[in-house]
PDB file of C-alpha atoms in Angstrom:
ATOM      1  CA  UNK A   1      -8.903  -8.019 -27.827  1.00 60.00           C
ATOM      2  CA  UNK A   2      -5.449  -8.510 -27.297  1.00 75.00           C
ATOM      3  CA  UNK A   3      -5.555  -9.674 -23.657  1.00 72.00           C
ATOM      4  CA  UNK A   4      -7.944 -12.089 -24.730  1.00 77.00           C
ATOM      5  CA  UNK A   5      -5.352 -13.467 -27.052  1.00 81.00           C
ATOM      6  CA  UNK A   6      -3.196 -14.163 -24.173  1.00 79.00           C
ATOM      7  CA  UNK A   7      -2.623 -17.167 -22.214  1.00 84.00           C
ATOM      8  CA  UNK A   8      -4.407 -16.573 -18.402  1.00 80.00           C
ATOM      9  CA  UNK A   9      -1.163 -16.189 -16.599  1.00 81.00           C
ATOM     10  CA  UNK A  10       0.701 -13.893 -18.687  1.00 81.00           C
ATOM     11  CA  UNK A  11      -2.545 -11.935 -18.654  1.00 79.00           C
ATOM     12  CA  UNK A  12      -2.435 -11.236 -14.754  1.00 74.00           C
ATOM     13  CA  UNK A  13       0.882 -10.257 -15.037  1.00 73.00           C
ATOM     14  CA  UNK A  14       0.253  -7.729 -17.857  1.00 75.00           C
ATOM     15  CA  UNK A  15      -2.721  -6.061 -15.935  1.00 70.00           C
ATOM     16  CA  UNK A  16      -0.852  -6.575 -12.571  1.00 65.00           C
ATOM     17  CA  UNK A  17       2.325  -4.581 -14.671  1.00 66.00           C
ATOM     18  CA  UNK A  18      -0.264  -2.361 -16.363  1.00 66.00           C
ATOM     19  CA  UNK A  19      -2.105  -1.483 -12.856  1.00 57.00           C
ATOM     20  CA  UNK A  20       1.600  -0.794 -11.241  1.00 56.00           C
ATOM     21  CA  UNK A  21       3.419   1.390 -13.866  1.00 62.00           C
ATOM     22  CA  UNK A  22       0.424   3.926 -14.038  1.00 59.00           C
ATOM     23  CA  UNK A  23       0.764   7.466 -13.039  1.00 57.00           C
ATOM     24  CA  UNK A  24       4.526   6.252 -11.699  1.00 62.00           C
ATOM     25  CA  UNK A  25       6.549   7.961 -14.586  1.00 73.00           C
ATOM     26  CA  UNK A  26       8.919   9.188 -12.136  1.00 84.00           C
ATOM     27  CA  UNK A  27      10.494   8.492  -8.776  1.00 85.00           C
ATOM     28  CA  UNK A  28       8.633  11.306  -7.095  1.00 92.00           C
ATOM     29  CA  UNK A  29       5.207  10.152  -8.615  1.00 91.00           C
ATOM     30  CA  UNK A  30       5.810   6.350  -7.473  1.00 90.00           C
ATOM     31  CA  UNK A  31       7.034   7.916  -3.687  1.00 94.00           C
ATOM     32  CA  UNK A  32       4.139  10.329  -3.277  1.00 96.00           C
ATOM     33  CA  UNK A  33       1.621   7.532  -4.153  1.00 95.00           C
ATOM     34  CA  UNK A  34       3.342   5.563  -1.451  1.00 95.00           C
ATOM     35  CA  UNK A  35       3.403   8.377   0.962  1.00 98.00           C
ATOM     36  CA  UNK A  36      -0.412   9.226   0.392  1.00 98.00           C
ATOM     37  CA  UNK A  37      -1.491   5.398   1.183  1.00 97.00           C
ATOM     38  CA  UNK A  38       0.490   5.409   4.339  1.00 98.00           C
ATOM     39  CA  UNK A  39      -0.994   8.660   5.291  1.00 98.00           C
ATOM     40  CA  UNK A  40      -4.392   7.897   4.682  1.00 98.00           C
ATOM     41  CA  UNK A  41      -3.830   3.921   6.499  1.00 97.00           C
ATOM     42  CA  UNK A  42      -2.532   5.843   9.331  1.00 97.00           C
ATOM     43  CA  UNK A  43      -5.000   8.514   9.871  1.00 97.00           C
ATOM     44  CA  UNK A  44      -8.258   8.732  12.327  1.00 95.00           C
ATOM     45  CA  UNK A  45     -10.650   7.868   9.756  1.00 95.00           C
ATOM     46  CA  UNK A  46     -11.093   4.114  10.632  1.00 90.00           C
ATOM     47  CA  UNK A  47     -12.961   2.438   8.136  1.00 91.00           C
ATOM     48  CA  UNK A  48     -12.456   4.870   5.441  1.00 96.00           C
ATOM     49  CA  UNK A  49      -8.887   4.460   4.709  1.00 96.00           C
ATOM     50  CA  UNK A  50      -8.549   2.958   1.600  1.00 96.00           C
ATOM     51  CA  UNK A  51     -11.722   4.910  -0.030  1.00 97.00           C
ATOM     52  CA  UNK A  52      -9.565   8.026   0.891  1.00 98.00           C
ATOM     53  CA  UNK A  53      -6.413   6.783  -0.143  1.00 97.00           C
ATOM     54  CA  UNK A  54      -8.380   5.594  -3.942  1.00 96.00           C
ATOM     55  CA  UNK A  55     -10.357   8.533  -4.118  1.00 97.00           C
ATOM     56  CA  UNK A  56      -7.258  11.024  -3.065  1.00 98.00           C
ATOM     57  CA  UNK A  57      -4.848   9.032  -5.333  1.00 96.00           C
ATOM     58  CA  UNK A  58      -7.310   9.631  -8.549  1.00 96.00           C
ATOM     59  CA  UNK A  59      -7.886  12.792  -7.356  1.00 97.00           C
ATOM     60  CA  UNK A  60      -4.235  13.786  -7.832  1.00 96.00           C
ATOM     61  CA  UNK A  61      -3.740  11.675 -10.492  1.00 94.00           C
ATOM     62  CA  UNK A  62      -1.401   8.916  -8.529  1.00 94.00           C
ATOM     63  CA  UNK A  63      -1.490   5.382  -8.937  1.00 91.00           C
ATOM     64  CA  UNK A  64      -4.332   4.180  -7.117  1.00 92.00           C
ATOM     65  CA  UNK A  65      -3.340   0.650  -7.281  1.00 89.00           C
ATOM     66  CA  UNK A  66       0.290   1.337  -4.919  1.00 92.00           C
ATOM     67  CA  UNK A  67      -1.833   4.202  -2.661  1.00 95.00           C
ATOM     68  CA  UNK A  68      -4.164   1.221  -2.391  1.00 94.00           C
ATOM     69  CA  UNK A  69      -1.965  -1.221  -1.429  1.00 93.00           C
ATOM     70  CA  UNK A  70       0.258   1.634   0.799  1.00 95.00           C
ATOM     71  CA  UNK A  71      -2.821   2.214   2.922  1.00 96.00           C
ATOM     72  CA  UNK A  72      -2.978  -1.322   4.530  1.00 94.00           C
ATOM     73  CA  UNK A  73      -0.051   0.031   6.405  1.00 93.00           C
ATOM     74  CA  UNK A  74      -2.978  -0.251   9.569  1.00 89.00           C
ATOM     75  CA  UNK A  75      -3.445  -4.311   9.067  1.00 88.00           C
ATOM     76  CA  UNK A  76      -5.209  -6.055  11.943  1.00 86.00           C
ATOM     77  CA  UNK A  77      -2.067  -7.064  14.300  1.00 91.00           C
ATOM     78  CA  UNK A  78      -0.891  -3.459  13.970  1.00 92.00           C
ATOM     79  CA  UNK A  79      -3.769  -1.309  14.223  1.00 91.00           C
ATOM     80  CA  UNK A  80      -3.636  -1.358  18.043  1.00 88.00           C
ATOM     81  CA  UNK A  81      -0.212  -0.435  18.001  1.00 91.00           C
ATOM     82  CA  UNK A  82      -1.446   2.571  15.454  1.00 93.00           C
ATOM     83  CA  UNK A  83      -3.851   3.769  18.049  1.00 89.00           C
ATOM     84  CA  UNK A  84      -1.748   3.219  20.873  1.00 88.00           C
ATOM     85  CA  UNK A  85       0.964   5.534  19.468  1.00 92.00           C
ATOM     86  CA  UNK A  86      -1.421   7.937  18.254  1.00 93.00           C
ATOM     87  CA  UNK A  87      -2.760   8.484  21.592  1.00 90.00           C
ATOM     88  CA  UNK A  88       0.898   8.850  23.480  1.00 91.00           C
ATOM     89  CA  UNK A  89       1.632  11.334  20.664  1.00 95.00           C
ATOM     90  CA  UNK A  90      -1.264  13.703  20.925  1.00 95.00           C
ATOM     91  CA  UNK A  91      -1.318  13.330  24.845  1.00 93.00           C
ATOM     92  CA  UNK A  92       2.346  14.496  24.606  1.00 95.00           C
ATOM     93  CA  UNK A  93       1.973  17.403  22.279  1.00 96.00           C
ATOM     94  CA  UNK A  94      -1.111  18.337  24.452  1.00 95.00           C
ATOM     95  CA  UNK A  95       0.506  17.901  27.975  1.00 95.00           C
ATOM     96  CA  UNK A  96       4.309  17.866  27.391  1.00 95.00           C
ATOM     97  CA  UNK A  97       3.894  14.639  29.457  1.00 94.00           C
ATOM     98  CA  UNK A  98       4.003  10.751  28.301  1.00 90.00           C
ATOM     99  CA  UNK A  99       0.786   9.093  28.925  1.00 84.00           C
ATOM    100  CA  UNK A 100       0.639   6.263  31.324  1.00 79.00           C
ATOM    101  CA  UNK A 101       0.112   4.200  28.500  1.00 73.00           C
ATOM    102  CA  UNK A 102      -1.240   0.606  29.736  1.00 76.00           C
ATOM    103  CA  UNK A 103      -2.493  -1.786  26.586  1.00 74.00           C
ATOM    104  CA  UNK A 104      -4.807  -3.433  28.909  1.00 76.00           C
ATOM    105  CA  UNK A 105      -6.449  -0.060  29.719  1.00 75.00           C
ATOM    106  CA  UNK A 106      -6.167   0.959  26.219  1.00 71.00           C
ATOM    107  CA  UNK A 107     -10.383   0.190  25.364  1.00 72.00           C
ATOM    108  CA  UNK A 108     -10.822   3.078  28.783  1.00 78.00           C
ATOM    109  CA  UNK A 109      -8.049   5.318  27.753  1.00 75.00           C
ATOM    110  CA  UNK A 110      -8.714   6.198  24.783  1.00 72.00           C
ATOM    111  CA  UNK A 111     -12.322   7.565  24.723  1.00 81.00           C
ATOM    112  CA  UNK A 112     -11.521   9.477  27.860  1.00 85.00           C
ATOM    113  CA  UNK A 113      -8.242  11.198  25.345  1.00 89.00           C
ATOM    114  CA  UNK A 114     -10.629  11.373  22.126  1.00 92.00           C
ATOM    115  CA  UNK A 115      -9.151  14.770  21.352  1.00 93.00           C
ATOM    116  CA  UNK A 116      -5.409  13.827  21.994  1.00 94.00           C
ATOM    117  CA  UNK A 117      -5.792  10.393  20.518  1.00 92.00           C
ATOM    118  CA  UNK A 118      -7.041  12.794  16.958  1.00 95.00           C
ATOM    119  CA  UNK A 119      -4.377  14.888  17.154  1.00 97.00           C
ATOM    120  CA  UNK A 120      -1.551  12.159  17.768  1.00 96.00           C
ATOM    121  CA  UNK A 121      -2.990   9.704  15.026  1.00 96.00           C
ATOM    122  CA  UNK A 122      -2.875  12.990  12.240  1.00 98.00           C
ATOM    123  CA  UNK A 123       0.386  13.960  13.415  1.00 98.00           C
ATOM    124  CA  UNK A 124       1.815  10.318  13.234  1.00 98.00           C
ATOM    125  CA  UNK A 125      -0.136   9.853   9.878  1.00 98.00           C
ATOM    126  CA  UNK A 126       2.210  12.659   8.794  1.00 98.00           C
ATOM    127  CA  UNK A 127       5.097  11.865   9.552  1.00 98.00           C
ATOM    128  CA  UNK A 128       4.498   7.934   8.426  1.00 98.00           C
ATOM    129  CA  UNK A 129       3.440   9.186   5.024  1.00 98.00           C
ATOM    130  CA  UNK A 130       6.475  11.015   4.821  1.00 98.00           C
ATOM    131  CA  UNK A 131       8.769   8.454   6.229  1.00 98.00           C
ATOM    132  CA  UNK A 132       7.015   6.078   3.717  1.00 97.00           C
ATOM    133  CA  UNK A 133       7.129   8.603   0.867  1.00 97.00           C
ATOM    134  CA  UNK A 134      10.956   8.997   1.609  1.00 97.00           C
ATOM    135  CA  UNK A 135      11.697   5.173   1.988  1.00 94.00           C
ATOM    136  CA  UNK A 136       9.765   4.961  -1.693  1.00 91.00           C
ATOM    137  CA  UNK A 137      11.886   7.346  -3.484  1.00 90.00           C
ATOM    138  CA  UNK A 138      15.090   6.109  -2.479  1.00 90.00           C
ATOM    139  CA  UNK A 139      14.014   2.847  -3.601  1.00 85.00           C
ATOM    140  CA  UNK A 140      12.530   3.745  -6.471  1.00 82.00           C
ATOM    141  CA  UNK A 141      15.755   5.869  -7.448  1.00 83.00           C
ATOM    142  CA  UNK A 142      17.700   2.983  -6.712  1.00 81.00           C
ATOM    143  CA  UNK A 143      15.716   0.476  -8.464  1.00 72.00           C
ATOM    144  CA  UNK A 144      15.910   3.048 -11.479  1.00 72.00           C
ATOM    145  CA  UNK A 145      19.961   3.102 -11.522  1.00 74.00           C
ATOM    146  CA  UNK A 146      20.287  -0.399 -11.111  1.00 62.00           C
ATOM    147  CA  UNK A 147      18.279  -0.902 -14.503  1.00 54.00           C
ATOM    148  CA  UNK A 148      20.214  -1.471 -17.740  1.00 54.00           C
ATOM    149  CA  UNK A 149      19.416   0.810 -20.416  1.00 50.00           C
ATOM    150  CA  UNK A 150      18.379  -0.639 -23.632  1.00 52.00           C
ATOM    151  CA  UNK A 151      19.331   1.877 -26.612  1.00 50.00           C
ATOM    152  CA  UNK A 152      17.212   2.068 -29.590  1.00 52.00           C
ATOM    153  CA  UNK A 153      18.892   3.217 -32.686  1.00 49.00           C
TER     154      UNK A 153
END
């Protein structure tokens, strides 16, 4: 009833507010719902990235809304340079050697390195998930310090 009540804009912004503040009672909550969206964009699971990230994020009681918006870390311009990197990774932790990476061979590359091109993308999911959960924290931290405190007496 009392959204109803309210005029359309001020609405949004009280869902928008609502949909952001949940499950994000601390720094670490906000970060690891950051960190698990990033994770999930990044991993080999094209397709199903942002049902993961929503159904990991209720799952462990995060804020689905930021693991949501986390996991379209993998947006069109940069998903090739997601599975690029994933498949130099896992060809280097397999080999010890950089691949001879060529973008325009890239389509012939990568089915031929399936196995590398797995391992490289999970490996890079985890450390982007912790880079991102890191990056979040700090922010959030910051962004909590930099708050005035209202006192209630």
């Amino acid at each position: 009833g009392l959204l109803r009540e309210m005029p359309r804009g001020q609405r949004l912004r009280t869902v928008v507010r609502h949909l952001l503040a949940e499950n994000t009672e601390t720094a670490g909550r906000l970060a690891a719902a950051v960190g698990l969206g990033v994770f999930c964009g990044v991993a080999p699971i094209w397709g199903f990235q942002m049902a993961a990230a929503a159904a990991l994020a209720h799952k462990l009681r995060l804020n689905k809304a930021i693991a949501l918006t986390a996991s379209n870390v993998s947006f069109g311009p940069v998903a090739p340079l997601i599975l690029a990197a994933g498949l130099v990774v896992g060809h280097f932790l397999c080999t010890g050697r950089w691949l001879d990476f060529s973008p325009a061979a890239a389509a012939r590359q990568i089915p031929l390195y399936l196995c590398e091109w797995a391992l490289g993308s999970v490996v890079l999911a985890v450390v982007a998930g912790a880079v991102g959960m890191g990056v979040a924290f700090l922010l959030a931290r910051w962004a909590s310090r930099a708050k005035p405190v209202a006192h209630h007496e």
